[in-house]
XYZ file of N, CA and C in Angstrom:
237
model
N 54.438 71.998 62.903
C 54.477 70.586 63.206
C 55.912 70.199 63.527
N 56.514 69.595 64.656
C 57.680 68.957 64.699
C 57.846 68.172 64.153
N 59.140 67.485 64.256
C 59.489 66.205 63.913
C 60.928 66.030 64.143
N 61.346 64.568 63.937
C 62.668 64.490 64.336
C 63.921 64.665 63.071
N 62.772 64.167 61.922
C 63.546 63.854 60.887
C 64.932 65.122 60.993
N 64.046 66.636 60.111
C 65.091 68.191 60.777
C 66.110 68.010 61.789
N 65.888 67.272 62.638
C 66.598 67.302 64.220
C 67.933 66.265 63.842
N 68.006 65.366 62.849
C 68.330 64.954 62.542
C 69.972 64.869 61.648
N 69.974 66.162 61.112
C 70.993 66.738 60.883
C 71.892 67.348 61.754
N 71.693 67.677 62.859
C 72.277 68.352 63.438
C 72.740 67.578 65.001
N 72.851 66.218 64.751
C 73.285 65.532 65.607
C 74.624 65.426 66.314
N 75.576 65.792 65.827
C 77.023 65.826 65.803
C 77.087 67.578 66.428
N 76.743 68.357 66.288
C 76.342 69.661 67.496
C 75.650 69.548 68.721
N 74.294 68.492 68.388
C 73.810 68.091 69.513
C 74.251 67.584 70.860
N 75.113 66.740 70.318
C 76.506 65.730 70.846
C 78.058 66.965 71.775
N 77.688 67.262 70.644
C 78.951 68.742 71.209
C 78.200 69.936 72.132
N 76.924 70.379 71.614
C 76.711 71.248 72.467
C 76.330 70.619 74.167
N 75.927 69.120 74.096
C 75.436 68.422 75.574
C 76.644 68.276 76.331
N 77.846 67.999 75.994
C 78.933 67.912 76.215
C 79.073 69.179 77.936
N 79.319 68.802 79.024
C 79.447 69.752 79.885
C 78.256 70.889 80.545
N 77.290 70.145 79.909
C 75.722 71.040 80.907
C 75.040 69.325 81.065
N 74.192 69.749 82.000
C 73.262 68.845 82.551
C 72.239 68.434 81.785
N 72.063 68.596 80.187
C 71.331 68.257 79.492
C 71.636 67.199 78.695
N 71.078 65.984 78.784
C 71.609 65.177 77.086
C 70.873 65.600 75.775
N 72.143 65.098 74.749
C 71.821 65.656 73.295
C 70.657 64.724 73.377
N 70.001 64.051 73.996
C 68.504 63.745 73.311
C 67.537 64.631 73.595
N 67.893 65.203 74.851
C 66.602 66.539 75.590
C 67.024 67.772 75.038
N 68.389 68.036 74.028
C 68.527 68.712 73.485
C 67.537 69.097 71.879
N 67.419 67.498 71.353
C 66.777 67.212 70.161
C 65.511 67.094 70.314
N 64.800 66.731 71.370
C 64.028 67.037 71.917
C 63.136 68.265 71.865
N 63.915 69.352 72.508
C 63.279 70.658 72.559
C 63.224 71.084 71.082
N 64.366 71.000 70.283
C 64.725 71.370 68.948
C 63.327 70.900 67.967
N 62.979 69.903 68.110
C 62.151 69.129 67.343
C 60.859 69.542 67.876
N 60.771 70.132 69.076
C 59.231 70.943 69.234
C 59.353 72.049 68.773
N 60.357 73.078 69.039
C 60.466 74.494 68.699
C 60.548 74.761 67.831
N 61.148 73.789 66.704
C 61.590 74.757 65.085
C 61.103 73.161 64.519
N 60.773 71.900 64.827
C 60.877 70.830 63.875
C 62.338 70.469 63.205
N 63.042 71.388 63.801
C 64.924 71.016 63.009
C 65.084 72.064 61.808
N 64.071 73.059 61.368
C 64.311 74.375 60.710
C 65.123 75.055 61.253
N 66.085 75.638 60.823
C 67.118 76.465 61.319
C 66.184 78.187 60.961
N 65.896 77.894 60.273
C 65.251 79.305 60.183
C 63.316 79.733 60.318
N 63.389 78.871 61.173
C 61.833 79.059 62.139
C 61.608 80.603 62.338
N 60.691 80.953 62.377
C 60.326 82.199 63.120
C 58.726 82.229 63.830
N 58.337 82.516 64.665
C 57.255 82.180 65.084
C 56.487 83.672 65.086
N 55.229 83.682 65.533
C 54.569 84.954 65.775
C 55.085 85.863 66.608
N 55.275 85.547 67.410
C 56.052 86.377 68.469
C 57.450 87.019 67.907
N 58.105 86.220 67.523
C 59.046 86.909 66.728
C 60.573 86.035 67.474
N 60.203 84.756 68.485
C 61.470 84.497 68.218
C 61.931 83.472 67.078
N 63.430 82.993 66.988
C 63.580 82.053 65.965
C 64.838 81.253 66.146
N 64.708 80.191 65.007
C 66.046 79.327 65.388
C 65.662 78.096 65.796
N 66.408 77.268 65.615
C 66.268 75.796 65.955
C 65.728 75.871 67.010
N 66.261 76.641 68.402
C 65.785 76.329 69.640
C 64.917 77.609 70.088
N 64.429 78.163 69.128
C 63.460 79.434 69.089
C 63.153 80.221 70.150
N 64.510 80.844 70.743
C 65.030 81.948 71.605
C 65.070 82.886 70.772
N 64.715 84.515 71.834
C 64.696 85.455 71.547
C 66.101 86.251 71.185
N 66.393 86.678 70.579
C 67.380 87.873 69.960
C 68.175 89.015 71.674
N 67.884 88.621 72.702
C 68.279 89.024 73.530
C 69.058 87.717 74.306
N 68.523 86.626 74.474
C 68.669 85.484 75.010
C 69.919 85.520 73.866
N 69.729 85.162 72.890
C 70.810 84.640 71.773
C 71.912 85.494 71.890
N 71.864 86.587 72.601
C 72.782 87.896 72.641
C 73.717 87.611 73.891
N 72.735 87.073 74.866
C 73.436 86.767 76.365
C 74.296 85.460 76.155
N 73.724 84.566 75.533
C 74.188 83.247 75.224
C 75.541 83.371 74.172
N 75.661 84.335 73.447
C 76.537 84.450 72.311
C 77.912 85.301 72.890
N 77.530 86.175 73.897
C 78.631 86.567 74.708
C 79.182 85.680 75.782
N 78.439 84.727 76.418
C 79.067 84.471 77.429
C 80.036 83.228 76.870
N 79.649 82.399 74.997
C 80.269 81.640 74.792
C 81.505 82.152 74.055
N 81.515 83.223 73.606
C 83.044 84.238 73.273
C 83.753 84.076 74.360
N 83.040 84.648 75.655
C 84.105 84.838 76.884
C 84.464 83.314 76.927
N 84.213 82.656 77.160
C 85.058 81.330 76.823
C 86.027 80.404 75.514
N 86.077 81.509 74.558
C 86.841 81.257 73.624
C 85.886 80.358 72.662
N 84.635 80.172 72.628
C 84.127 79.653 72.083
C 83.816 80.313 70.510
N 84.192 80.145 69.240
C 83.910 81.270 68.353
C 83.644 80.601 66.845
N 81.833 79.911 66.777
C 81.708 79.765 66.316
C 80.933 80.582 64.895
N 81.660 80.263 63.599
C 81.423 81.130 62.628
C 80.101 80.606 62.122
N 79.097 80.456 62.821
C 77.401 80.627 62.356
C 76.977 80.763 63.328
N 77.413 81.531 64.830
C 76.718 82.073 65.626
C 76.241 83.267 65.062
N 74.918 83.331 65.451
C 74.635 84.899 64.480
C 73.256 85.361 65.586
N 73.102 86.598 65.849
C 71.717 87.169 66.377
C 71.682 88.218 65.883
N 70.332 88.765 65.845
C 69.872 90.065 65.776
C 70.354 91.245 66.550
Protein backbone atom coordinates (compact mmCIF):
# COMPACT_ATOMS: atom_id res chain seq x y z
CA UNK A 1 0.00 0.00 0.00
CA UNK A 2 1.51 3.54 -0.59
CA UNK A 3 1.23 6.50 1.01
CA UNK A 4 2.66 9.81 1.47
CA UNK A 5 2.96 9.93 5.07
CA UNK A 6 6.85 7.53 4.54
CA UNK A 7 7.49 10.00 1.64
CA UNK A 8 7.40 12.38 4.02
CA UNK A 9 10.59 12.19 5.68
CA UNK A 10 12.60 12.39 3.10
CA UNK A 11 11.65 15.70 1.74
CA UNK A 12 14.77 17.76 2.09
CA UNK A 13 16.61 14.88 -0.44
CA UNK A 14 13.65 15.08 -2.47
CA UNK A 15 14.31 18.83 -2.85
CA UNK A 16 18.09 18.10 -3.42
CA UNK A 17 17.88 15.18 -5.50
CA UNK A 18 15.14 17.37 -8.13
CA UNK A 19 17.57 20.01 -8.08
CA UNK A 20 19.11 19.88 -11.92
CA UNK A 21 16.98 16.94 -13.77
CA UNK A 22 13.69 17.56 -15.31
CA UNK A 23 11.81 16.06 -12.54
CA UNK A 24 10.12 17.94 -9.55
CA UNK A 25 10.58 16.72 -5.95
CA UNK A 26 6.79 16.19 -6.11
CA UNK A 27 7.03 13.53 -9.19
CA UNK A 28 9.89 12.48 -7.29
CA UNK A 29 7.58 11.71 -4.05
CA UNK A 30 5.31 10.66 -6.15
CA UNK A 31 6.97 7.63 -7.63
CA UNK A 32 8.54 7.02 -4.05
CA UNK A 33 5.13 6.76 -2.46
CA UNK A 34 3.96 4.13 -5.13
CA UNK A 35 7.13 2.04 -5.13
CA UNK A 36 8.17 1.57 -1.52
CA UNK A 37 5.18 3.81 0.33
CA UNK A 38 8.47 5.87 1.79
CA UNK A 39 10.07 2.35 3.22
CA UNK A 40 13.57 2.60 2.66
CA UNK A 41 13.86 -0.96 2.88
CA UNK A 42 11.02 -2.31 0.49
CA UNK A 43 11.78 -5.34 -1.33
CA UNK A 44 9.36 -6.65 -3.72
CA UNK A 45 8.97 -10.18 -5.38
CA UNK A 46 11.01 -9.68 -8.04
CA UNK A 47 13.69 -8.74 -5.98
CA UNK A 48 14.11 -5.08 -6.54
CA UNK A 49 14.25 -2.55 -3.53
CA UNK A 50 14.50 0.84 -2.02
CA UNK A 51 12.49 3.80 -1.81
CA UNK A 52 12.44 4.07 -5.56
CA UNK A 53 12.54 0.18 -6.03
CA UNK A 54 15.33 -0.14 -8.72
CA UNK A 55 17.23 -3.02 -9.43
CA UNK A 56 20.84 -3.66 -7.96
CA UNK A 57 22.26 -3.07 -11.49
CA UNK A 58 20.38 0.23 -12.14
CA UNK A 59 21.53 1.31 -8.50
CA UNK A 60 25.10 0.25 -9.68
CA UNK A 61 24.92 2.46 -12.94
CA UNK A 62 23.33 5.28 -11.01
CA UNK A 63 25.92 5.02 -8.06
CA UNK A 64 28.87 5.29 -10.47
CA UNK A 65 27.92 7.84 -12.60
CA UNK A 66 27.11 10.02 -9.28
CA UNK A 67 30.90 9.32 -7.90
CA UNK A 68 32.10 10.43 -11.34
CA UNK A 69 30.68 13.65 -10.41
CA UNK A 70 32.04 13.94 -7.02
CA UNK A 71 28.91 13.14 -5.64
CA UNK A 72 29.74 10.81 -2.40
CA UNK A 73 27.07 10.11 -0.49
CA UNK A 74 27.69 7.95 2.75
CA UNK A 75 24.22 5.86 2.47
CA UNK A 76 24.58 5.20 -1.09
CA UNK A 77 24.69 1.51 -0.89
CA UNK A 78 23.81 -1.46 -3.66
CA UNK A 79 24.15 -4.92 -3.96
Amino acid sequence: RSTLKGVFNYSDDLMEASEGIDVPAAGLAGIMAVESGGKDKAKSPTGVTGLMQITGDTAKDIADRLVKKGYMPNSLEYD
